[in-house]
Short mmCIF file of C-alpha atoms (C1' of nucleotides) in Angstrom, two decimals:
data_model
loop_
_atom_site.label_atom_id
_atom_site.label_comp_id
_atom_site.label_asym_id
_atom_site.label_seq_id
_atom_site.Cartn_x
_atom_site.Cartn_y
_atom_site.Cartn_z
CA UNK A 1428 80.48 85.03 42.18
CA UNK A 1429 83.04 83.88 45.39
CA UNK A 1430 82.13 83.86 48.22
CA UNK A 1431 82.31 87.83 50.03
CA UNK A 1432 85.95 88.17 51.79
CA UNK A 1433 85.05 86.50 55.05
CA UNK A 1434 86.66 87.73 58.13
CA UNK A 1435 88.18 85.11 60.07
CA UNK A 1436 86.32 83.09 62.54
CA UNK A 1437 89.01 83.39 65.21
CA UNK A 1438 91.76 85.84 65.77
CA UNK A 1439 95.92 85.36 66.05
CA UNK A 1440 97.03 87.76 69.48
CA UNK A 1441 98.53 89.88 66.96
CA UNK A 1442 95.23 90.34 65.03
CA UNK A 1443 93.29 90.87 68.53
CA UNK A 1444 95.85 93.64 69.34
CA UNK A 1445 96.31 95.62 66.18
CA UNK A 1446 92.37 95.77 65.94
CA UNK A 1447 91.57 96.17 70.01
CA UNK A 1448 94.90 98.70 70.11
CA UNK A 1449 95.90 96.43 73.43
CA UNK A 1450 99.56 95.37 73.35
CA UNK A 1451 100.11 91.96 73.29
CA UNK A 1452 102.02 91.68 76.14
CA UNK A 1453 98.86 93.31 77.65
CA UNK A 1454 96.51 90.99 76.13
CA UNK A 1455 99.11 88.16 77.47
CA UNK A 1456 98.42 90.14 81.07
CA UNK A 1457 95.00 90.31 81.15
CA UNK A 1458 94.89 86.35 80.69
CA UNK A 1459 96.77 85.80 83.46
CA UNK A 1460 94.33 88.08 85.39
CA UNK A 1461 91.46 85.95 83.75
CA UNK A 1462 89.90 88.92 81.88
CA UNK A 1463 90.38 87.41 78.79
CA UNK A 1464 90.56 83.89 77.56
CA UNK A 1465 91.53 82.18 74.17
CA UNK A 1466 91.85 78.64 72.76
CA UNK A 1467 95.06 77.35 71.63
CA UNK A 1468 96.28 76.33 68.02
CA UNK A 1469 98.00 72.92 67.61
CA UNK A 1470 101.29 74.44 67.97
CA UNK A 1471 99.96 76.49 71.27
CA UNK A 1472 99.31 79.55 69.71
CA UNK A 1473 96.19 81.95 70.69
CA UNK A 1474 93.17 81.74 68.95
CA UNK A 1475 90.76 84.31 70.46
CA UNK A 1476 87.02 84.74 69.27
CA UNK A 1477 85.54 87.28 67.97
CA UNK A 1478 83.90 88.58 71.12
CA UNK A 1479 86.83 89.10 72.62
CA UNK A 1480 87.50 92.41 70.84
CA UNK A 1481 83.92 93.74 72.65
CA UNK A 1482 85.39 92.76 75.99
CA UNK A 1483 88.50 94.40 75.62
CA UNK A 1484 86.52 97.43 74.88
CA UNK A 1485 84.23 97.04 77.43
CA UNK A 1486 87.86 96.82 79.92
CA UNK A 1487 89.62 99.58 78.65
CA UNK A 1488 86.45 101.52 79.01
CA UNK A 1489 86.07 100.73 82.69
CA UNK A 1490 90.22 101.54 83.33
CA UNK A 1491 88.83 104.57 81.92
CA UNK A 1492 86.55 104.84 84.70
CA UNK A 1493 89.15 104.42 87.03
CA UNK A 1494 87.81 100.54 88.03
CA UNK A 1495 90.72 98.11 88.95
CA UNK A 1496 91.22 94.60 86.85
CA UNK A 1497 90.07 92.95 89.82
CA UNK A 1498 86.99 95.02 90.31
CA UNK A 1499 86.54 94.72 86.51
CA UNK A 1500 86.64 91.25 87.08
CA UNK A 1501 84.12 90.93 89.18
CA UNK A 1502 81.85 93.23 86.71
CA UNK A 1503 82.44 90.90 83.92
CA UNK A 1504 81.74 87.89 85.94
CA UNK A 1505 78.03 87.81 84.44
CA UNK A 1506 79.96 87.48 81.05
CA UNK A 1507 82.57 85.05 81.40
CA UNK A 1508 85.45 84.85 78.97
CA UNK A 1509 84.12 82.76 75.52
CA UNK A 1510 80.73 82.67 76.68
CA UNK A 1511 77.72 84.34 74.83
CA UNK A 1512 75.26 85.91 77.25
CA UNK A 1513 71.62 85.79 78.11
CA UNK A 1514 70.35 88.98 77.32
CA UNK A 1515 69.24 89.54 80.44
CA UNK A 1516 72.66 88.66 81.76
CA UNK A 1517 73.64 91.44 79.77
CA UNK A 1518 71.19 93.98 81.10
CA UNK A 1519 71.85 92.93 84.46
CA UNK A 1520 75.65 93.64 84.31
CA UNK A 1521 75.11 97.30 82.05
CA UNK A 1522 72.02 98.11 85.11
CA UNK A 1523 75.56 97.69 87.56
CA UNK A 1524 77.41 99.72 85.22
CA UNK A 1525 74.95 102.60 84.94
CA UNK A 1526 75.24 102.96 88.91
CA UNK A 1527 78.54 102.95 88.82
CA UNK A 1528 78.75 105.85 86.16
CA UNK A 1529 75.76 107.91 87.98
CA UNK A 1530 77.36 107.91 91.33
CA UNK A 1531 80.61 108.70 89.57
CA UNK A 1532 78.63 111.54 88.32
CA UNK A 1533 76.90 112.74 91.12
CA UNK A 1534 80.36 112.87 93.27
CA UNK A 1535 81.94 115.01 90.04
CA UNK A 1536 78.76 117.72 89.99
CA UNK A 1537 78.84 118.13 93.47
CA UNK A 1538 82.57 118.76 93.74
CA UNK A 1539 82.45 121.05 90.63
CA UNK A 1540 78.86 123.07 91.95
CA UNK A 1541 81.08 123.94 95.57
CA UNK A 1542 84.35 125.13 93.04
CA UNK A 1543 81.47 126.95 91.40
CA UNK A 1544 80.92 128.86 95.41
CA UNK A 1545 84.45 129.01 95.27
CA UNK A 1546 84.47 131.05 92.48
CA UNK A 1547 81.92 133.08 93.94
CA UNK A 1548 83.99 133.64 97.54
CA UNK A 1549 87.78 133.66 96.57
CA UNK A 1550 87.45 131.33 99.90
CA UNK A 1551 90.72 129.65 99.31
CA UNK A 1552 92.15 131.80 101.55
CA UNK A 1553 88.95 132.27 103.68
CA UNK A 1554 87.56 129.76 106.23
CA UNK A 1555 84.06 128.90 104.54
CA UNK A 1556 85.49 127.19 101.45
CA UNK A 1557 83.68 124.01 101.50
CA UNK A 1558 87.06 122.35 99.53
CA UNK A 1559 88.81 123.96 102.74
CA UNK A 1560 88.95 121.74 105.91
CA UNK A 1561 85.55 121.51 107.30
CA UNK A 1562 86.20 122.79 111.09
CA UNK A 1563 89.42 122.56 112.53
CA UNK A 1564 87.24 121.80 115.47
CA UNK A 1565 86.77 118.23 114.07
CA UNK A 1566 90.29 117.40 113.70
CA UNK A 1567 90.00 115.36 116.63
CA UNK A 1568 88.36 112.93 114.62
CA UNK A 1569 90.47 113.15 111.31
CA UNK A 1570 87.67 114.57 109.72
CA UNK A 1571 88.87 116.81 106.92
CA UNK A 1572 89.29 116.20 103.34
CA UNK A 1573 87.60 113.11 103.78
CA UNK A 1574 84.42 114.63 103.82
CA UNK A 1575 84.62 115.63 100.18
CA UNK A 1576 86.61 112.50 99.49
CA UNK A 1577 84.06 110.44 100.07
CA UNK A 1578 81.31 111.49 98.24
CA UNK A 1579 83.49 111.28 95.04
CA UNK A 1580 82.39 107.43 95.25
CA UNK A 1581 85.48 106.12 95.34
CA UNK B 44 89.30 136.50 131.23
CA UNK B 45 92.00 134.19 129.29
CA UNK B 46 92.55 134.27 125.81
CA UNK B 47 89.90 131.76 124.15
CA UNK B 48 91.27 128.62 123.26
CA UNK B 49 93.57 129.63 120.58
CA UNK B 50 94.42 127.24 117.22
CA UNK B 51 98.56 126.90 117.10
CA UNK B 52 99.68 129.11 114.56
CA UNK B 53 101.76 126.04 113.27
CA UNK B 54 101.55 122.57 113.09
CA UNK B 55 103.17 119.42 113.84
CA UNK B 56 103.29 116.48 111.24
CA UNK B 57 101.18 114.44 113.66
CA UNK B 58 98.86 117.13 113.68
CA UNK B 59 98.55 117.78 109.88
CA UNK B 60 98.12 113.79 110.05
CA UNK B 61 95.28 113.56 112.67
CA UNK B 62 93.37 116.50 111.11
CA UNK B 63 93.93 116.14 107.19
CA UNK B 64 93.74 112.18 107.46
CA UNK B 65 96.98 111.59 105.73
CA UNK B 66 99.54 109.23 107.24
CA UNK B 67 102.71 111.31 108.42
CA UNK B 68 104.53 109.00 105.83
CA UNK B 69 101.97 109.70 103.14
CA UNK B 70 103.11 113.68 104.20
CA UNK B 71 106.45 112.87 103.74
CA UNK B 72 106.15 111.48 100.87
CA UNK B 73 104.31 114.39 99.39
CA UNK B 74 107.01 116.62 100.35
CA UNK B 75 109.12 114.53 98.71
CA UNK B 76 107.34 115.03 95.76
CA UNK B 77 106.96 119.21 96.07
CA UNK B 78 103.55 118.82 96.89
CA UNK B 79 103.41 120.23 100.14
CA UNK B 80 106.49 122.27 101.81
CA UNK B 81 107.21 123.09 105.64
CA UNK B 82 109.50 125.23 107.81
CA UNK B 83 111.39 123.13 110.10
CA UNK B 84 112.07 123.46 114.26
CA UNK B 85 115.24 124.31 115.39
CA UNK B 86 115.13 120.40 115.96
CA UNK B 87 114.87 119.99 112.58
CA UNK B 88 110.74 118.64 112.71
CA UNK B 89 108.40 119.74 110.22
CA UNK B 90 106.76 123.11 110.99
CA UNK B 91 103.55 123.61 108.71
CA UNK B 92 101.29 126.55 108.31
CA UNK B 93 97.83 126.06 108.18
CA UNK B 94 97.27 126.94 104.82
CA UNK B 95 98.53 123.00 104.20
CA UNK B 96 95.32 121.51 105.44
CA UNK B 97 93.37 123.16 102.35
CA UNK B 98 96.32 122.40 100.03
CA UNK B 99 95.91 118.67 100.96
CA UNK B 100 92.17 118.83 100.84
CA UNK B 101 92.33 120.12 97.47
CA UNK B 102 95.05 117.15 96.79
CA UNK B 103 92.92 114.75 97.95
CA UNK B 104 89.96 115.64 96.20
CA UNK B 105 91.78 115.58 92.40
CA UNK B 106 93.48 112.15 93.84
CA UNK B 107 90.12 111.18 93.50
CA UNK B 108 89.12 112.54 90.51
CA UNK B 109 91.96 110.58 88.89
CA UNK B 110 94.30 113.22 88.72
CA UNK B 111 98.13 111.88 88.97
CA UNK B 112 100.54 113.44 91.48
CA UNK B 113 102.38 115.01 88.51
CA UNK B 114 99.06 116.71 86.77
CA UNK B 115 97.79 117.95 90.23
CA UNK B 116 101.64 119.57 90.99
CA UNK B 117 100.85 121.30 87.91
CA UNK B 118 97.59 121.84 88.80
CA UNK B 119 98.85 123.88 91.83
CA UNK B 120 101.66 125.65 90.36
CA UNK B 121 99.58 128.77 90.61
CA UNK B 122 99.67 128.29 94.67
CA UNK B 123 102.96 127.16 95.32
CA UNK B 124 103.52 125.72 99.30
CA UNK B 125 103.68 128.21 101.90
CA UNK B 126 102.20 131.42 99.22
CA UNK B 127 98.73 132.69 99.83
CA UNK B 128 97.84 133.18 96.76
CA UNK B 129 95.52 136.21 95.32
CA UNK B 130 92.38 136.08 94.83
CA UNK B 131 91.94 135.64 90.87
CA UNK B 132 95.01 133.07 91.01
CA UNK B 133 92.41 131.09 93.39
CA UNK B 134 89.61 132.11 90.59
CA UNK B 135 92.05 130.85 87.65
CA UNK B 136 92.66 127.44 89.14
CA UNK B 137 89.49 126.79 90.00
CA UNK B 138 88.17 127.45 86.67
CA UNK B 139 91.55 124.99 85.43
CA UNK B 140 89.50 122.43 87.75
CA UNK B 141 86.29 123.08 86.58
CA UNK B 142 86.57 122.61 83.02
CA UNK B 143 88.69 119.10 83.73
CA UNK B 144 86.27 118.24 86.06
CA UNK B 145 83.26 118.59 83.09
CA UNK B 146 85.09 117.02 80.52
CA UNK B 147 85.00 114.11 83.04
CA UNK B 148 81.05 114.52 83.59
CA UNK B 149 80.48 114.29 79.86
CA UNK B 150 82.43 111.24 78.85
CA UNK B 151 80.71 109.83 82.06
CA UNK B 152 77.53 110.96 80.52
CA UNK B 153 77.97 109.83 76.86
CA UNK B 154 79.00 106.15 78.50
CA UNK B 155 76.45 105.48 79.92
CA UNK B 156 74.10 106.93 76.98
CA UNK B 157 75.63 104.31 74.90
CA UNK B 158 74.54 102.24 77.80
CA UNK B 159 71.26 102.77 78.04
CA UNK B 160 70.93 101.85 74.46
CA UNK B 161 72.87 98.62 75.07
CA UNK B 162 69.93 98.21 77.68
CA UNK B 163 67.39 98.74 74.80
CA UNK B 164 68.85 96.79 72.28
CA UNK B 165 70.70 93.97 74.72
CA UNK B 166 73.27 94.53 72.02
CA UNK B 167 76.19 92.82 73.62
CA UNK B 168 75.86 90.14 71.99
CA UNK B 169 74.88 91.85 68.84
CA UNK B 170 76.56 93.78 66.14
CA UNK B 171 75.29 97.62 67.11
CA UNK B 172 76.62 97.82 70.44
CA UNK B 173 78.22 101.37 70.91
CA UNK B 174 80.63 99.51 73.25
CA UNK B 175 81.35 96.95 70.36
CA UNK B 176 84.25 97.61 68.14
CA UNK B 177 82.83 99.98 66.05
CA UNK B 178 83.35 98.08 63.01
CA UNK B 179 85.92 95.42 61.92
CA UNK B 180 86.88 97.07 58.84
CA UNK B 181 88.47 99.80 60.52
CA UNK B 182 90.79 97.23 62.69
CA UNK B 183 93.68 98.31 60.18
CA UNK B 184 93.98 101.87 62.10
CA UNK B 185 93.97 100.24 65.65
CA UNK B 186 90.41 102.02 66.12
CA UNK B 187 88.44 100.01 67.89
CA UNK B 188 88.26 100.11 71.79
CA UNK B 189 90.36 103.58 71.26
CA UNK B 190 87.12 105.10 70.56
CA UNK B 191 85.04 105.82 73.36
CA UNK B 192 88.54 105.27 75.69
CA UNK B 193 89.46 108.96 74.14
CA UNK B 194 85.93 110.55 75.01
CA UNK B 195 86.32 109.65 78.90
CA UNK B 196 89.53 112.48 78.68
CA UNK B 197 91.77 110.48 80.00
"C1'" DA C 1288 111.91 73.59 52.03
"C1'" DT C 1289 113.45 77.51 54.24
"C1'" DA C 1290 113.48 82.28 55.67
"C1'" DA C 1291 111.51 85.65 58.35
"C1'" DA C 1292 107.71 87.21 61.06
"C1'" DA C 1293 105.07 86.10 64.47
"C1'" DC C 1294 104.07 83.64 68.72
"C1'" DC C 1295 105.69 80.91 73.60
"C1'" DT C 1296 106.79 81.09 78.26
"C1'" DC C 1297 109.10 82.39 82.02
"C1'" DA C 1298 111.22 86.09 84.91
"C1'" DA C 1299 112.69 90.32 85.55
"C1'" DG C 1300 111.61 95.51 85.18
"C1'" DT C 1301 108.97 100.21 85.05
"C1'" DA C 1302 106.21 103.70 87.23
"C1'" DT C 1303 102.86 105.15 90.84
"C1'" DG C 1304 101.64 105.53 95.20
"C1'" DC C 1305 102.76 104.40 99.29
"C1'" DT C 1306 103.62 101.71 103.89
"C1'" DT C 1307 107.04 99.58 106.46
"C1'" DG C 1308 111.50 99.48 109.05
"C1'" DA C 1309 115.87 100.47 111.35
"C1'" DG C 1310 118.96 102.96 113.80
"C1'" DG C 1311 118.63 107.27 116.02
"C1'" DT C 1312 116.91 112.45 117.87
"C1'" DC C 1313 114.08 115.82 120.01
"C1'" DA C 1314 110.26 117.63 123.39
"C1'" DA C 1315 106.50 117.56 126.61
"C1'" DT C 1316 105.36 115.85 131.11
"C1'" DA C 1317 105.79 113.53 135.42
"C1'" DT D 855 115.79 115.23 134.87
"C1'" DA D 856 114.73 111.56 133.21
"C1'" DT D 857 111.58 108.35 129.90
"C1'" DT D 858 108.34 108.33 126.78
"C1'" DG D 859 106.23 109.21 122.56
"C1'" DA D 860 106.66 111.92 118.51
"C1'" DC D 861 109.98 113.02 115.21
"C1'" DC D 862 113.92 112.60 111.30
"C1'" DT D 863 116.50 109.95 107.37
"C1'" DC D 864 117.50 106.75 104.27
"C1'" DA D 865 116.31 102.48 102.43
"C1'" DA D 866 113.65 98.76 101.31
"C1'" DG D 867 109.08 96.67 100.42
"C1'" DC D 868 104.36 96.12 98.75
"C1'" DA D 869 100.38 96.66 94.78
"C1'" DT D 870 98.95 97.53 90.90
"C1'" DA D 871 98.74 97.29 85.71
"C1'" DC D 872 102.40 96.63 82.60
"C1'" DT D 873 106.53 96.65 79.49
"C1'" DT D 874 110.92 93.85 77.87
"C1'" DG D 875 114.54 90.35 77.39
"C1'" DA D 876 115.63 85.86 76.99
"C1'" DG D 877 115.54 81.66 74.32
"C1'" DG D 878 113.03 79.06 71.85
"C1'" DT D 879 108.91 77.26 68.95
"C1'" DT D 880 105.05 77.58 64.73
"C1'" DT D 881 103.26 79.81 60.70
"C1'" DT D 882 103.28 81.79 56.57
"C1'" DA D 883 105.09 82.99 52.41
"C1'" DT D 884 108.32 82.48 48.44
#
DNA sequence: ATAAAACCTCAAGTATGCTTGAGGTCAATA
DNA sequence: TATTGACCTCAAGCATACTTGAGGTTTTAT
């Protein structure tokens, strides 16, 4: 029998775009930012290793989590483009992500619980809303909205 | 005795900036976007009702949650600038926020749990990582990273 | 062999969310 | 009352994250 339909070992930029849902122009852009990398064909066209798809998945998820491209570049440092990382590298990176995610969740839960309080007290028009400027007497320190904001970890 | 130190009933733009931690230029900007409003003094200077501080708290929190200014404008529609909303209005609005927050938390938890799986299997270099492109055979539909991404509710 | 589709680079443009600056007015206080 | 700090408008600038377009080359399919 002939070989089972073989997946190509390198991908053109168009294939990567189709499979990842990321526009070609964005792939170019990410490359200039050092987020992804590609070999070149004899004729100077990009040829991506398959791992770029995994990498793009991670990048898009991170963007949705609110990380900037610069932050993502940092987070991905343990896994340089085109390099197959050690299992330990991967574990370390994922632990870092887990931490960031947990912090984000904690901030959101805190905010939600504060809002729950608001529902009970209808306090947006009162003086004791947790979303309210904590105390105008603190105003000289520019406190205010900053308090809650900080807890969301951004 | 003299009156207890009275909080001024209207605030200048500088006072609002100091108390809210939001820059004057940003207050101007938010005004052009319809997020906040102010009366004017005889000499055309902004005079804010105290409720603007509460409003700004909400706006900043929402920004940290990843809402755009346009979305926040929508979310704040039940509470037009300068109007004191009914308790019911407030409850409705907060319920909407709660919903959005819960969705965000669910997406993050899902992602975190997927990452937990990764820690067990070290699979970023394998074929079964939940962050990985789900299946290259789906590629013709531009699936890929989109799957996980969507679940984060943005 | 050739034509169409895909690719290349580089520059400029877009949207969001602000900040900065120029040029001038208002208001609090010494 | 005079001056200084706070305020005003409007235009332009900046960072992030991309997209669009011009002008030209490579690949692929027939």
